[in-house]
Coordinates of C-alpha atoms and ligand atoms in Angstrom, one line a residue:
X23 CA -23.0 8.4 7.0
X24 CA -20.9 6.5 4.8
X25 CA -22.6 6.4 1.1
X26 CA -21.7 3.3 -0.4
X27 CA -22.2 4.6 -3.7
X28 CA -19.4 7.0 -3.8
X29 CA -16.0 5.5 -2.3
X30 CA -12.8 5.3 -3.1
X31 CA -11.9 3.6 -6.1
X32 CA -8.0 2.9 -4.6
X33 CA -7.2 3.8 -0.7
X34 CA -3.5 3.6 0.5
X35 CA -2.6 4.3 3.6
X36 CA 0.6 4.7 5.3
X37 CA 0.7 2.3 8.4
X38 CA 2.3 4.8 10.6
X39 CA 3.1 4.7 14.6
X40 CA 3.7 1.0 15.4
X41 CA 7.0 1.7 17.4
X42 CA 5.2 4.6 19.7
X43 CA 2.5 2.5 20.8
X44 CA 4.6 -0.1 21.3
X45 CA 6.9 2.2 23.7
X46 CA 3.5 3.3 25.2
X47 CA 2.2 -0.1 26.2
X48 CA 6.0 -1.0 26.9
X49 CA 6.8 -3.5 24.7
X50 CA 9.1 -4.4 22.0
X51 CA 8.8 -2.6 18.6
X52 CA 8.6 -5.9 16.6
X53 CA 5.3 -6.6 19.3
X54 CA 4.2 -2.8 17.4
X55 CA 4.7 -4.2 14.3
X56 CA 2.6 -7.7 15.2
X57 CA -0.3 -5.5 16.7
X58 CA -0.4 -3.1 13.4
X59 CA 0.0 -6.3 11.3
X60 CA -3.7 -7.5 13.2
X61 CA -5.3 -3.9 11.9
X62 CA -3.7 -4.4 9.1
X63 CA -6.4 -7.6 8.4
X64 CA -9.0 -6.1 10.3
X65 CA -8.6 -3.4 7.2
X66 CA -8.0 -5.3 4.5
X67 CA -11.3 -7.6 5.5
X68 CA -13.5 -4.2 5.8
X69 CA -12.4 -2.9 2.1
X70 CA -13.2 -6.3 1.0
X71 CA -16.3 -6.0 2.3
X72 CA -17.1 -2.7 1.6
X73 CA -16.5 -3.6 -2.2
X74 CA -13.1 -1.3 -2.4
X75 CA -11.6 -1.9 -5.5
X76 CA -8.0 -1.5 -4.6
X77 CA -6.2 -0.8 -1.3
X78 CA -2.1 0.0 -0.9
X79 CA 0.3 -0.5 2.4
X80 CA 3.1 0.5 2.2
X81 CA 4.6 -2.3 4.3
X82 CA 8.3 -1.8 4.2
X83 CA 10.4 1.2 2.6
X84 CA 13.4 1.0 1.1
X85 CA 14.5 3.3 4.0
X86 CA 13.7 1.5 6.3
X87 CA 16.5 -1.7 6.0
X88 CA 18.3 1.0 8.7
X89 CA 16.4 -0.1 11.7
X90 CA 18.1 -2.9 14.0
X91 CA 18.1 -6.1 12.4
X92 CA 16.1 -7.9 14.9
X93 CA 13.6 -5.2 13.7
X94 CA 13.9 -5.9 10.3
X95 CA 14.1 -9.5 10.7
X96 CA 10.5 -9.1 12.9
X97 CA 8.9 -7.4 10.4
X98 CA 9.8 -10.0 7.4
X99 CA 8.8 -12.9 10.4
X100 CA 5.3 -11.1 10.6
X101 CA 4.6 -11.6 6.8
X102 CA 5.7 -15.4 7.0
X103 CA 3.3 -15.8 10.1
X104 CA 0.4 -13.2 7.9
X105 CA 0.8 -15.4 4.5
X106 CA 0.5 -18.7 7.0
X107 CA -2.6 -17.8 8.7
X108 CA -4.6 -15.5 6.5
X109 CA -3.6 -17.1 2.8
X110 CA -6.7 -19.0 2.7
X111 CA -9.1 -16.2 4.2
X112 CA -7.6 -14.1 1.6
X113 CA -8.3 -16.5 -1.0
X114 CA -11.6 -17.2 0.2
X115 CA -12.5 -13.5 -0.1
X116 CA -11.5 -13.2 -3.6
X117 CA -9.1 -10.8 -2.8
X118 CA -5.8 -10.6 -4.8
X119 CA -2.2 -9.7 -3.6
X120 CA 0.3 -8.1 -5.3
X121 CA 3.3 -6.6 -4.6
X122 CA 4.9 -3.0 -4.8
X123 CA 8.9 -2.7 -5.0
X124 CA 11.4 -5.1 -5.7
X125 CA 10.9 -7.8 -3.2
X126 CA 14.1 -10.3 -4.4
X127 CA 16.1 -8.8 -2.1
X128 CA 13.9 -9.3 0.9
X129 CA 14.9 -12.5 3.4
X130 CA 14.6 -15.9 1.4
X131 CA 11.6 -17.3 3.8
X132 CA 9.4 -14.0 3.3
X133 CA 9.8 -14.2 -0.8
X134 CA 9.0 -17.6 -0.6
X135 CA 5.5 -16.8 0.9
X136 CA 4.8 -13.5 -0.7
X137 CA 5.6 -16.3 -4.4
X138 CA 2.9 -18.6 -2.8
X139 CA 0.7 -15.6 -2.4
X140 CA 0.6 -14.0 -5.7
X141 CA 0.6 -17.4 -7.8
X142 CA -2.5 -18.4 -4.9
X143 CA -5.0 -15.3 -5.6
X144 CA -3.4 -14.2 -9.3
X145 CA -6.6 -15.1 -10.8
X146 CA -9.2 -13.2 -8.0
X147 CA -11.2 -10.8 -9.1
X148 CA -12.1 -9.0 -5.8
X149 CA -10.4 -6.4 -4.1
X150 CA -6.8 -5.7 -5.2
X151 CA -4.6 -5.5 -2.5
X152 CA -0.9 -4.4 -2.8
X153 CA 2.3 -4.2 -0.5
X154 CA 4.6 -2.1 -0.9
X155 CA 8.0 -4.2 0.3
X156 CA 11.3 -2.2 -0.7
X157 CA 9.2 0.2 -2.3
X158 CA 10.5 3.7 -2.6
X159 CA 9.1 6.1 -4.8
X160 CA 12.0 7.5 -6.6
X161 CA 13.5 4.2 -7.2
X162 CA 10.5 3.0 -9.1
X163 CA 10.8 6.2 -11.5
X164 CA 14.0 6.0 -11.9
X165 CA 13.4 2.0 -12.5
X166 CA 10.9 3.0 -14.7
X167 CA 12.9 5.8 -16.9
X168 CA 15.8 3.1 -17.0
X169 CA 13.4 0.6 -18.4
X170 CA 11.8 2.6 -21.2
X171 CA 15.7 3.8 -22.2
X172 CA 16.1 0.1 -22.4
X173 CA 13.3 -1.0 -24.3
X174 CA 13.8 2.5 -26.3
X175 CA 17.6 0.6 -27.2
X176 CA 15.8 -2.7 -27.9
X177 CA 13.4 -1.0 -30.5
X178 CA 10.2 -2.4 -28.4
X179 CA 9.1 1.4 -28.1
X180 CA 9.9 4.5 -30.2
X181 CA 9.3 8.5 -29.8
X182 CA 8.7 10.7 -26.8
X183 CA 7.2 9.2 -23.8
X184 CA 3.6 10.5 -22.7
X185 CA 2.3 10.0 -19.0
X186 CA 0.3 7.2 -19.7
X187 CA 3.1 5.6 -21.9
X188 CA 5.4 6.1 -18.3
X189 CA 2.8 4.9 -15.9
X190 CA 2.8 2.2 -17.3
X191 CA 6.3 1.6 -16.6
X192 CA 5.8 1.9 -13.0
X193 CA 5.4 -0.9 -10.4
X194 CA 1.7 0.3 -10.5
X195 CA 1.4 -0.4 -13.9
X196 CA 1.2 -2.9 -16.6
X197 CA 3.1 -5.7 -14.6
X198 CA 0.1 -5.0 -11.9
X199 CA -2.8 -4.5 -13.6
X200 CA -2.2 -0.5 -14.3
X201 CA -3.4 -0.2 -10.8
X202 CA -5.7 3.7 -10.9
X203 CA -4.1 6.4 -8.7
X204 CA -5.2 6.4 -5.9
X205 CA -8.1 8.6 -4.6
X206 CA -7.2 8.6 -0.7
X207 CA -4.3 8.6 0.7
X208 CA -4.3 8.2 4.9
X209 CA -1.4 8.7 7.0
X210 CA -1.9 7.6 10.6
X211 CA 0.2 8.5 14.0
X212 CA -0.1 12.6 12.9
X213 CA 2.9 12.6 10.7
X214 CA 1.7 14.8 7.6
X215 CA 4.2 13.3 4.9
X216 CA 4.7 11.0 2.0
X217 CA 8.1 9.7 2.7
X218 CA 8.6 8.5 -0.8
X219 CA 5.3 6.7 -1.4
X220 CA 3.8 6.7 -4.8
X221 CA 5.1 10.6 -5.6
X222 CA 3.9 10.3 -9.6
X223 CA 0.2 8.5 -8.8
X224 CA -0.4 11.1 -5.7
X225 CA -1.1 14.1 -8.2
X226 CA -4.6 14.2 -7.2
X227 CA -5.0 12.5 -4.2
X228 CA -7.0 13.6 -1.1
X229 CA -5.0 13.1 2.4
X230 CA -6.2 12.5 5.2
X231 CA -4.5 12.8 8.6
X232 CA -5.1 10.9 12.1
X233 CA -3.8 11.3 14.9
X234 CA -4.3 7.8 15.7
X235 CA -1.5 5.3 15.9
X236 CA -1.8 2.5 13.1
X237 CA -2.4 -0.6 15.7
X238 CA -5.0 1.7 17.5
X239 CA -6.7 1.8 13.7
X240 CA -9.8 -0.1 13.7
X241 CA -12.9 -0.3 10.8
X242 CA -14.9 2.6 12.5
X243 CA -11.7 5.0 11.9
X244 CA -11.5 3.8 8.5
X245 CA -15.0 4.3 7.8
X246 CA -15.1 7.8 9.6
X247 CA -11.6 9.0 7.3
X248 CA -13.8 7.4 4.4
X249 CA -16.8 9.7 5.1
X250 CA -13.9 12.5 5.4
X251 CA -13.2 11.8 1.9
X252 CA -16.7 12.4 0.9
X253 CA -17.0 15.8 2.3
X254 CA -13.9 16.8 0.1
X255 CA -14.9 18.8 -3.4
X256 CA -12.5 16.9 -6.2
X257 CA -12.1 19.3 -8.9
X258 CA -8.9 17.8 -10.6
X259 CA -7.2 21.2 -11.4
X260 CA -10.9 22.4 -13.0
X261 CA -13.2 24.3 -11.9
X262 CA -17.0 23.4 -11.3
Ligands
FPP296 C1 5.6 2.2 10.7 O1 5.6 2.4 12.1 C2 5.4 0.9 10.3 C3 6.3 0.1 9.6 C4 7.6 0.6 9.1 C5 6.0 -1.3 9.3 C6 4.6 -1.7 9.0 C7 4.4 -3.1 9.2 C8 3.2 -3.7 9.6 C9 2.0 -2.9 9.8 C10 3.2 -5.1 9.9 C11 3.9 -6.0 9.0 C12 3.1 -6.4 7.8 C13 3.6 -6.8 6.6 C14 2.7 -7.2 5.5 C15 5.1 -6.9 6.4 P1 6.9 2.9 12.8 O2 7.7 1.7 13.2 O3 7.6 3.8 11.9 O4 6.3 3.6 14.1 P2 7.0 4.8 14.9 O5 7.0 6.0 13.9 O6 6.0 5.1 16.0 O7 8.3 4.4 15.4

């Protein structure tokens, strides 16, 4: 049984096996992406409910701009057609969006409704929920050790750099809240990787495996991965 009591302060999850159910069910992988883009709500609605705090997709890597562009082009349609349909649930759930990576680059329509997004639920106080869009772990430290050499230059900081002083600097921090590491991370599809997502706030994480392709991903998965979690023994490096 799930205890309420005890989850997951931050859950990200790495939205894993679209294309190979798609091949499966024989259709297109952009109809893979649509289908993971449904559990996608169906798991953003249960963390909401379940009182989550914050929860992290990573969306679209900064890897991944070598698929075909009708694939790349698909995915960017899905979040135009997501931020169309769901805005206003979202809202309505208190939930607020924010974004991982540096999303300028992405197509013009997609920016435009990931803007209308963050300005819409910026002030929500529920669950937290970020995309990661071009986000690639390394990039963001190295984005982040650039940007304390400049404000270093700029006189706006001074002295060595401590890890909370370079958290800060990352897309999870100050800009977004100083988002907390995250407690769980899930990987769907049985890959057993982190592909470049969020190498510096992993440190401590639990992982959790499924087998289970992401569009196949449903609330009772989630819950049964969350009472995996529970079962693990979090010492932190300590002992108990
Ligand atoms: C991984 O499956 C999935 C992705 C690279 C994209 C994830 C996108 C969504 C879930 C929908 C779009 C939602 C937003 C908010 C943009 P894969 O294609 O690597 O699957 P495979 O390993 O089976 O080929």
């Amino acid at each position: 049984m799930l205890d309420k009591g005890r989850l997951p302060r931050h859950v990200a999850i790495i939205m894993d096996g679209n294309g190979r159910w798609a091949k499966k069910q024989g259709l297109s992988r952009v109809k893979g992406h649509n289908a993971g883009m449904e559990a996608m709500k169906e798991i953003v609605r249960a963390s909401s409910d379940l009182g989550i705090q914050y929860l992290t997709v990573y969306a679209f890597s900064t890897e991944n701009w070598k698929r075909s562009q009708e694939e790349v082009s698909g995915i960017f349609g899905l979040l135009v057609k997501f931020v169309k349909l769901d805005l206003r649930e979202l809202d309505e759930k208190n939930v607020r969006v924010k974004v991982l990576g540096d999303y300028s680059v992405i197509p013009a329509a997609a920016k435009k409704s990931m803007d209308e997004t963050l300005e819409t639920t910026k002030d929500n106080t529920g669950l937290q929920f970020n995309i990661a869009l071009n986000y690639g772990s390394r990039a963001e430290i190295l984005r982040a050790v650039n940007r304390i050499q400049a404000d270093s230059l700029a006189g706006k900081r001074q002295g060595p750099v401590d890890e909370a002083e370079f958290a800060r600097y990352l897309y999870t921090g100050d800009e977004n809240g100083n988002v907390p590491d995250p407690d769980l991370i899930i990987r769907t599809s049985g890959e057993e990787r982190l592909s470049n997502f969020l190498l510096w706030q992993a440190a401590y994480s639990e992982f959790v495996f499924t087998d289970v392709l992401w569009p196949d991903f449903t609330p009772e998965v989630y819950e049964s991965l969350l009472e995996e979690y529970q079962r693990r023994d979090r010492r932190f490096g300590g002992r108990k």
